[in-house]
Amino acid sequence: MKNIKTILLLAVVAISTAAFTFKTDSGYLVGDTIEDFSLKNINNTMISLADYKDAKGFIIIFTCNMCPYSVANEDRVIALDKKYKSKGFQVIAINPNDPKASAGDSFKDMKARAEEKGFNFPYLFDEGQKVYPKFGATKTPHVYIVTKNDMKVQYIGAIDNNSKNSDAVSEKYVENTVDYLLAGKKPTKTTTRAIGCSIKVL
């Protein structure tokens, strides 16, 4: 009887260990190849990365209207677009929130916010929340830099090292990464911690 109890105990431990050691699909990592997507832009057209034939890469930013961290970074996103679009790195903003769980993040609200701020980059609606889980985004804002020729992730994380106060920034993660890539060099810092609001789901 004692041997049977021991065997059963070992079996339970083995099953429990296996349950906690299975690899889960938590999204893309640096070096992974991403799948293209097609999402509705605020001008009612469908946008995919393949549309940008001459792009060298993409600065994909999961963001929204309502999160204070996203709002604090809006001018920085606009500045990234102005600096890097002409150099071949296109900013693509994506709202991953379910508008039923986040008042003020509807498609209509996105249009209004983009007009108010003068967004000159795509602001896409992740309707049905199908794209952000593939990336593994958890926050707004959450940045993924992808090179176009191989569709590989080169950086994941924050825009810079001060999510609230742009005047206090001392390290610009996204700019540094894109500058390295444009120079044909490997970025020195490929992941940082995204700081922001949790993505809203029902």
PDB file of C-alpha atoms in Angstrom:
ATOM      1  CA  MET A   1       0.000   0.000   0.000  1.00  0.00           C
ATOM      2  CA  LYS A   2       2.845   2.332   0.884  1.00  0.00           C
ATOM      3  CA  ASN A   3       4.475   1.698  -2.512  1.00  0.00           C
ATOM      4  CA  ILE A   4       1.205   2.398  -4.299  1.00  0.00           C
ATOM      5  CA  LYS A   5       0.829   5.723  -2.448  1.00  0.00           C
ATOM      6  CA  THR A   6       4.406   6.632  -3.343  1.00  0.00           C
ATOM      7  CA  ILE A   7       3.828   5.836  -7.019  1.00  0.00           C
ATOM      8  CA  LEU A   8       0.604   7.855  -7.049  1.00  0.00           C
ATOM      9  CA  LEU A   9       2.332  10.794  -5.375  1.00  0.00           C
ATOM     10  CA  LEU A  10       5.149  10.722  -7.914  1.00  0.00           C
ATOM     11  CA  ALA A  11       2.620  10.561 -10.739  1.00  0.00           C
ATOM     12  CA  VAL A  12       0.767  13.619  -9.386  1.00  0.00           C
ATOM     13  CA  VAL A  13       4.058  15.518  -9.065  1.00  0.00           C
ATOM     14  CA  ALA A  14       5.047  14.577 -12.618  1.00  0.00           C
ATOM     15  CA  ILE A  15       1.685  15.669 -14.035  1.00  0.00           C
ATOM     16  CA  SER A  16       1.782  18.933 -12.076  1.00  0.00           C
ATOM     17  CA  THR A  17       5.325  19.650 -13.235  1.00  0.00           C
ATOM     18  CA  ALA A  18       4.391  18.957 -16.849  1.00  0.00           C
ATOM     19  CA  ALA A  19       1.372  21.232 -16.557  1.00  0.00           C
ATOM     20  CA  PHE A  20       3.606  24.107 -15.554  1.00  0.00           C
ATOM     21  CA  THR A  21       6.440  23.460 -17.963  1.00  0.00           C
ATOM     22  CA  PHE A  22       4.557  23.231 -21.240  1.00  0.00           C
ATOM     23  CA  LYS A  23       5.662  26.052 -23.566  1.00  0.00           C
ATOM     24  CA  THR A  24       2.807  28.437 -24.237  1.00  0.00           C
ATOM     25  CA  ASP A  25       2.374  30.648 -27.274  1.00  0.00           C
ATOM     26  CA  SER A  26       2.758  34.085 -25.726  1.00  0.00           C
ATOM     27  CA  GLY A  27       3.463  35.999 -28.908  1.00  0.00           C
ATOM     28  CA  TYR A  28       6.441  36.997 -30.981  1.00  0.00           C
ATOM     29  CA  LEU A  29       9.967  37.204 -29.627  1.00  0.00           C
ATOM     30  CA  VAL A  30      12.871  39.167 -31.063  1.00  0.00           C
ATOM     31  CA  GLY A  31      14.051  37.299 -34.148  1.00  0.00           C
ATOM     32  CA  ASP A  32      10.640  35.795 -34.923  1.00  0.00           C
ATOM     33  CA  THR A  33       9.031  36.222 -38.325  1.00  0.00           C
ATOM     34  CA  ILE A  34       5.620  37.873 -38.087  1.00  0.00           C
ATOM     35  CA  GLU A  35       2.498  37.195 -40.111  1.00  0.00           C
ATOM     36  CA  ASP A  36       1.041  40.066 -42.077  1.00  0.00           C
ATOM     37  CA  PHE A  37      -2.404  41.310 -41.090  1.00  0.00           C
ATOM     38  CA  SER A  38      -5.221  43.354 -42.548  1.00  0.00           C
ATOM     39  CA  LEU A  39      -6.998  45.880 -40.320  1.00  0.00           C
ATOM     40  CA  LYS A  40      -9.320  48.823 -40.900  1.00  0.00           C
ATOM     41  CA  ASN A  41      -7.722  52.251 -40.850  1.00  0.00           C
ATOM     42  CA  ILE A  42      -9.491  55.384 -39.625  1.00  0.00           C
ATOM     43  CA  ASN A  43     -10.070  56.381 -43.278  1.00  0.00           C
ATOM     44  CA  ASN A  44     -12.124  53.161 -43.695  1.00  0.00           C
ATOM     45  CA  THR A  45      -9.526  51.449 -45.919  1.00  0.00           C
ATOM     46  CA  MET A  46      -7.986  48.104 -45.075  1.00  0.00           C
ATOM     47  CA  ILE A  47      -4.254  48.251 -44.354  1.00  0.00           C
ATOM     48  CA  SER A  48      -1.649  45.508 -44.407  1.00  0.00           C
ATOM     49  CA  LEU A  49       2.132  45.663 -44.193  1.00  0.00           C
ATOM     50  CA  ALA A  50       2.379  44.338 -47.751  1.00  0.00           C
ATOM     51  CA  ASP A  51       0.870  47.629 -48.926  1.00  0.00           C
ATOM     52  CA  TYR A  52       4.168  49.375 -48.136  1.00  0.00           C
ATOM     53  CA  LYS A  53       6.231  48.122 -51.068  1.00  0.00           C
ATOM     54  CA  ASP A  54       9.178  50.442 -50.524  1.00  0.00           C
ATOM     55  CA  ALA A  55       9.322  50.275 -46.729  1.00  0.00           C
ATOM     56  CA  LYS A  56      12.493  49.203 -44.960  1.00  0.00           C
ATOM     57  CA  GLY A  57      10.617  48.428 -41.790  1.00  0.00           C
ATOM     58  CA  PHE A  58       7.766  49.213 -39.443  1.00  0.00           C
ATOM     59  CA  ILE A  59       7.364  50.773 -36.026  1.00  0.00           C
ATOM     60  CA  ILE A  60       4.214  48.977 -34.872  1.00  0.00           C
ATOM     61  CA  ILE A  61       2.706  50.542 -31.773  1.00  0.00           C
ATOM     62  CA  PHE A  62      -0.241  49.084 -29.895  1.00  0.00           C
ATOM     63  CA  THR A  63      -1.892  52.130 -28.381  1.00  0.00           C
ATOM     64  CA  CYS A  64      -5.317  53.624 -27.679  1.00  0.00           C
ATOM     65  CA  ASN A  65      -7.250  56.803 -26.965  1.00  0.00           C
ATOM     66  CA  MET A  66      -7.889  56.500 -23.253  1.00  0.00           C
ATOM     67  CA  CYS A  67      -4.787  55.172 -21.496  1.00  0.00           C
ATOM     68  CA  PRO A  68      -2.847  58.040 -19.831  1.00  0.00           C
ATOM     69  CA  TYR A  69       0.427  56.423 -20.880  1.00  0.00           C
ATOM     70  CA  SER A  70      -0.702  56.290 -24.501  1.00  0.00           C
ATOM     71  CA  VAL A  71      -1.830  59.911 -24.357  1.00  0.00           C
ATOM     72  CA  ALA A  72       1.540  60.900 -22.848  1.00  0.00           C
ATOM     73  CA  ASN A  73       3.293  59.223 -25.775  1.00  0.00           C
ATOM     74  CA  GLU A  74       1.139  60.553 -28.641  1.00  0.00           C
ATOM     75  CA  ASP A  75       3.446  63.431 -29.500  1.00  0.00           C
ATOM     76  CA  ARG A  76       6.402  61.051 -29.404  1.00  0.00           C
ATOM     77  CA  VAL A  77       4.658  58.726 -31.859  1.00  0.00           C
ATOM     78  CA  ILE A  78       3.936  61.681 -34.140  1.00  0.00           C
ATOM     79  CA  ALA A  79       7.606  62.682 -33.918  1.00  0.00           C
ATOM     80  CA  LEU A  80       8.735  59.138 -34.778  1.00  0.00           C
ATOM     81  CA  ASP A  81       6.518  59.200 -37.858  1.00  0.00           C
ATOM     82  CA  LYS A  82       7.900  62.557 -38.983  1.00  0.00           C
ATOM     83  CA  LYS A  83      11.498  61.469 -38.462  1.00  0.00           C
ATOM     84  CA  TYR A  84      11.450  57.970 -39.928  1.00  0.00           C
ATOM     85  CA  LYS A  85       8.693  57.720 -42.558  1.00  0.00           C
ATOM     86  CA  SER A  86      10.870  59.409 -45.168  1.00  0.00           C
ATOM     87  CA  LYS A  87      13.738  57.077 -44.209  1.00  0.00           C
ATOM     88  CA  GLY A  88      11.640  53.983 -44.836  1.00  0.00           C
ATOM     89  CA  PHE A  89      10.331  53.065 -41.398  1.00  0.00           C
ATOM     90  CA  GLN A  90       6.564  53.451 -41.296  1.00  0.00           C
ATOM     91  CA  VAL A  91       4.697  53.982 -38.032  1.00  0.00           C
ATOM     92  CA  ILE A  92       1.644  51.720 -37.729  1.00  0.00           C
ATOM     93  CA  ALA A  93      -0.563  52.402 -34.706  1.00  0.00           C
ATOM     94  CA  ILE A  94      -3.060  49.734 -33.658  1.00  0.00           C
ATOM     95  CA  ASN A  95      -5.818  50.062 -31.071  1.00  0.00           C
ATOM     96  CA  PRO A  96      -6.175  46.603 -29.471  1.00  0.00           C
ATOM     97  CA  ASN A  97      -8.871  47.480 -26.919  1.00  0.00           C
ATOM     98  CA  ASP A  98     -12.395  46.121 -27.029  1.00  0.00           C
ATOM     99  CA  PRO A  99     -14.521  49.297 -27.100  1.00  0.00           C
ATOM    100  CA  LYS A 100     -17.170  47.521 -25.014  1.00  0.00           C
ATOM    101  CA  ALA A 101     -14.588  47.223 -22.251  1.00  0.00           C
ATOM    102  CA  SER A 102     -13.004  50.647 -22.769  1.00  0.00           C
ATOM    103  CA  ALA A 103     -15.317  53.589 -23.271  1.00  0.00           C
ATOM    104  CA  GLY A 104     -13.739  56.101 -25.624  1.00  0.00           C
ATOM    105  CA  ASP A 105     -11.881  53.528 -27.722  1.00  0.00           C
ATOM    106  CA  SER A 106     -14.492  52.923 -30.405  1.00  0.00           C
ATOM    107  CA  PHE A 107     -13.654  53.262 -34.080  1.00  0.00           C
ATOM    108  CA  LYS A 108     -15.576  56.545 -34.134  1.00  0.00           C
ATOM    109  CA  ASP A 109     -13.562  57.799 -31.173  1.00  0.00           C
ATOM    110  CA  MET A 110     -10.336  56.749 -32.901  1.00  0.00           C
ATOM    111  CA  LYS A 111     -11.241  58.865 -35.927  1.00  0.00           C
ATOM    112  CA  ALA A 112     -11.951  61.868 -33.730  1.00  0.00           C
ATOM    113  CA  ARG A 113      -8.703  61.509 -31.783  1.00  0.00           C
ATOM    114  CA  ALA A 114      -6.615  61.108 -34.925  1.00  0.00           C
ATOM    115  CA  GLU A 115      -8.139  64.247 -36.424  1.00  0.00           C
ATOM    116  CA  GLU A 116      -7.653  66.187 -33.192  1.00  0.00           C
ATOM    117  CA  LYS A 117      -3.966  65.221 -32.936  1.00  0.00           C
ATOM    118  CA  GLY A 118      -3.239  65.321 -36.664  1.00  0.00           C
ATOM    119  CA  PHE A 119      -2.089  61.719 -37.062  1.00  0.00           C
ATOM    120  CA  ASN A 120      -0.415  61.230 -40.449  1.00  0.00           C
ATOM    121  CA  PHE A 121       0.117  57.521 -39.963  1.00  0.00           C
ATOM    122  CA  PRO A 122      -2.326  54.609 -40.021  1.00  0.00           C
ATOM    123  CA  TYR A 123      -4.368  54.164 -36.859  1.00  0.00           C
ATOM    124  CA  LEU A 124      -5.870  50.701 -37.151  1.00  0.00           C
ATOM    125  CA  PHE A 125      -8.694  49.040 -35.248  1.00  0.00           C
ATOM    126  CA  ASP A 126      -7.993  45.487 -34.074  1.00  0.00           C
ATOM    127  CA  GLU A 127     -11.629  44.491 -34.430  1.00  0.00           C
ATOM    128  CA  GLY A 128     -12.296  41.199 -32.672  1.00  0.00           C
ATOM    129  CA  GLN A 129      -8.876  41.494 -30.999  1.00  0.00           C
ATOM    130  CA  LYS A 130      -7.244  39.022 -33.378  1.00  0.00           C
ATOM    131  CA  VAL A 131      -3.883  40.676 -34.035  1.00  0.00           C
ATOM    132  CA  TYR A 132      -2.521  41.813 -30.674  1.00  0.00           C
ATOM    133  CA  PRO A 133      -2.460  38.269 -29.166  1.00  0.00           C
ATOM    134  CA  LYS A 134      -0.286  37.084 -32.059  1.00  0.00           C
ATOM    135  CA  PHE A 135       2.231  39.753 -31.192  1.00  0.00           C
ATOM    136  CA  GLY A 136       1.936  39.112 -27.483  1.00  0.00           C
ATOM    137  CA  ALA A 137       1.236  42.764 -26.712  1.00  0.00           C
ATOM    138  CA  THR A 138       0.058  43.330 -23.147  1.00  0.00           C
ATOM    139  CA  LYS A 139       0.160  47.106 -22.712  1.00  0.00           C
ATOM    140  CA  THR A 140      -0.740  50.356 -24.390  1.00  0.00           C
ATOM    141  CA  PRO A 141       1.658  51.552 -25.601  1.00  0.00           C
ATOM    142  CA  HIS A 142       3.671  48.459 -26.627  1.00  0.00           C
ATOM    143  CA  VAL A 143       6.152  48.737 -29.517  1.00  0.00           C
ATOM    144  CA  TYR A 144       7.374  46.160 -32.045  1.00  0.00           C
ATOM    145  CA  ILE A 145       9.984  47.120 -34.633  1.00  0.00           C
ATOM    146  CA  VAL A 146       9.979  44.865 -37.690  1.00  0.00           C
ATOM    147  CA  THR A 147      12.271  44.840 -40.725  1.00  0.00           C
ATOM    148  CA  LYS A 148      10.438  44.543 -44.042  1.00  0.00           C
ATOM    149  CA  ASN A 149      12.828  42.356 -46.055  1.00  0.00           C
ATOM    150  CA  ASP A 150      12.548  39.403 -43.670  1.00  0.00           C
ATOM    151  CA  MET A 151       9.523  40.452 -41.558  1.00  0.00           C
ATOM    152  CA  LYS A 152      11.535  39.762 -38.409  1.00  0.00           C
ATOM    153  CA  VAL A 153      11.025  41.391 -35.033  1.00  0.00           C
ATOM    154  CA  GLN A 154      14.053  43.497 -34.099  1.00  0.00           C
ATOM    155  CA  TYR A 155      12.817  45.176 -30.914  1.00  0.00           C
ATOM    156  CA  ILE A 156       9.978  44.839 -28.385  1.00  0.00           C
ATOM    157  CA  GLY A 157       9.180  47.224 -25.555  1.00  0.00           C
ATOM    158  CA  ALA A 158       8.787  50.886 -24.686  1.00  0.00           C
ATOM    159  CA  ILE A 159       9.373  53.984 -26.796  1.00  0.00           C
ATOM    160  CA  ASP A 160      11.941  55.366 -24.368  1.00  0.00           C
ATOM    161  CA  ASN A 161      12.935  55.272 -20.705  1.00  0.00           C
ATOM    162  CA  ASN A 162      10.376  57.691 -19.322  1.00  0.00           C
ATOM    163  CA  SER A 163       6.818  56.770 -20.221  1.00  0.00           C
ATOM    164  CA  LYS A 164       5.212  59.755 -18.497  1.00  0.00           C
ATOM    165  CA  ASN A 165       7.547  62.715 -18.990  1.00  0.00           C
ATOM    166  CA  SER A 166       9.141  63.268 -22.389  1.00  0.00           C
ATOM    167  CA  ASP A 167      11.371  66.003 -20.952  1.00  0.00           C
ATOM    168  CA  ALA A 168      12.990  63.477 -18.617  1.00  0.00           C
ATOM    169  CA  VAL A 169      13.899  60.944 -21.333  1.00  0.00           C
ATOM    170  CA  SER A 170      17.586  60.002 -21.370  1.00  0.00           C
ATOM    171  CA  GLU A 171      17.442  56.929 -23.631  1.00  0.00           C
ATOM    172  CA  LYS A 172      15.335  56.689 -26.784  1.00  0.00           C
ATOM    173  CA  TYR A 173      14.938  52.959 -27.343  1.00  0.00           C
ATOM    174  CA  VAL A 174      12.956  53.089 -30.574  1.00  0.00           C
ATOM    175  CA  GLU A 175      15.068  55.801 -32.201  1.00  0.00           C
ATOM    176  CA  ASN A 176      18.289  54.027 -31.264  1.00  0.00           C
ATOM    177  CA  THR A 177      17.014  50.737 -32.706  1.00  0.00           C
ATOM    178  CA  VAL A 178      15.849  52.254 -35.987  1.00  0.00           C
ATOM    179  CA  ASP A 179      19.082  54.236 -36.347  1.00  0.00           C
ATOM    180  CA  TYR A 180      21.093  51.038 -35.925  1.00  0.00           C
ATOM    181  CA  LEU A 181      18.974  49.223 -38.489  1.00  0.00           C
ATOM    182  CA  LEU A 182      19.225  52.059 -41.002  1.00  0.00           C
ATOM    183  CA  ALA A 183      22.999  51.944 -40.589  1.00  0.00           C
ATOM    184  CA  GLY A 184      22.996  48.213 -41.277  1.00  0.00           C
ATOM    185  CA  LYS A 185      23.974  47.401 -37.696  1.00  0.00           C
ATOM    186  CA  LYS A 186      22.497  45.033 -35.134  1.00  0.00           C
ATOM    187  CA  PRO A 187      20.634  46.900 -32.351  1.00  0.00           C
ATOM    188  CA  THR A 188      22.349  46.721 -28.975  1.00  0.00           C
ATOM    189  CA  LYS A 189      19.157  46.728 -26.913  1.00  0.00           C
ATOM    190  CA  THR A 190      16.371  44.569 -28.322  1.00  0.00           C
ATOM    191  CA  THR A 191      13.896  44.296 -25.433  1.00  0.00           C
ATOM    192  CA  THR A 192      12.683  46.641 -22.721  1.00  0.00           C
ATOM    193  CA  ARG A 193       9.704  46.582 -20.396  1.00  0.00           C
ATOM    194  CA  ALA A 194       6.575  48.120 -21.888  1.00  0.00           C
ATOM    195  CA  ILE A 195       4.950  50.427 -19.340  1.00  0.00           C
ATOM    196  CA  GLY A 196       1.307  51.343 -19.783  1.00  0.00           C
ATOM    197  CA  CYS A 197      -2.283  50.257 -19.310  1.00  0.00           C
ATOM    198  CA  SER A 198      -3.406  46.675 -19.708  1.00  0.00           C
ATOM    199  CA  ILE A 199      -5.188  45.859 -22.951  1.00  0.00           C
ATOM    200  CA  LYS A 200      -8.925  45.895 -22.315  1.00  0.00           C
ATOM    201  CA  VAL A 201     -10.956  42.758 -23.014  1.00  0.00           C
ATOM    202  CA  LEU A 202     -14.412  41.608 -21.983  1.00  0.00           C
TER     203      LEU A 202
END
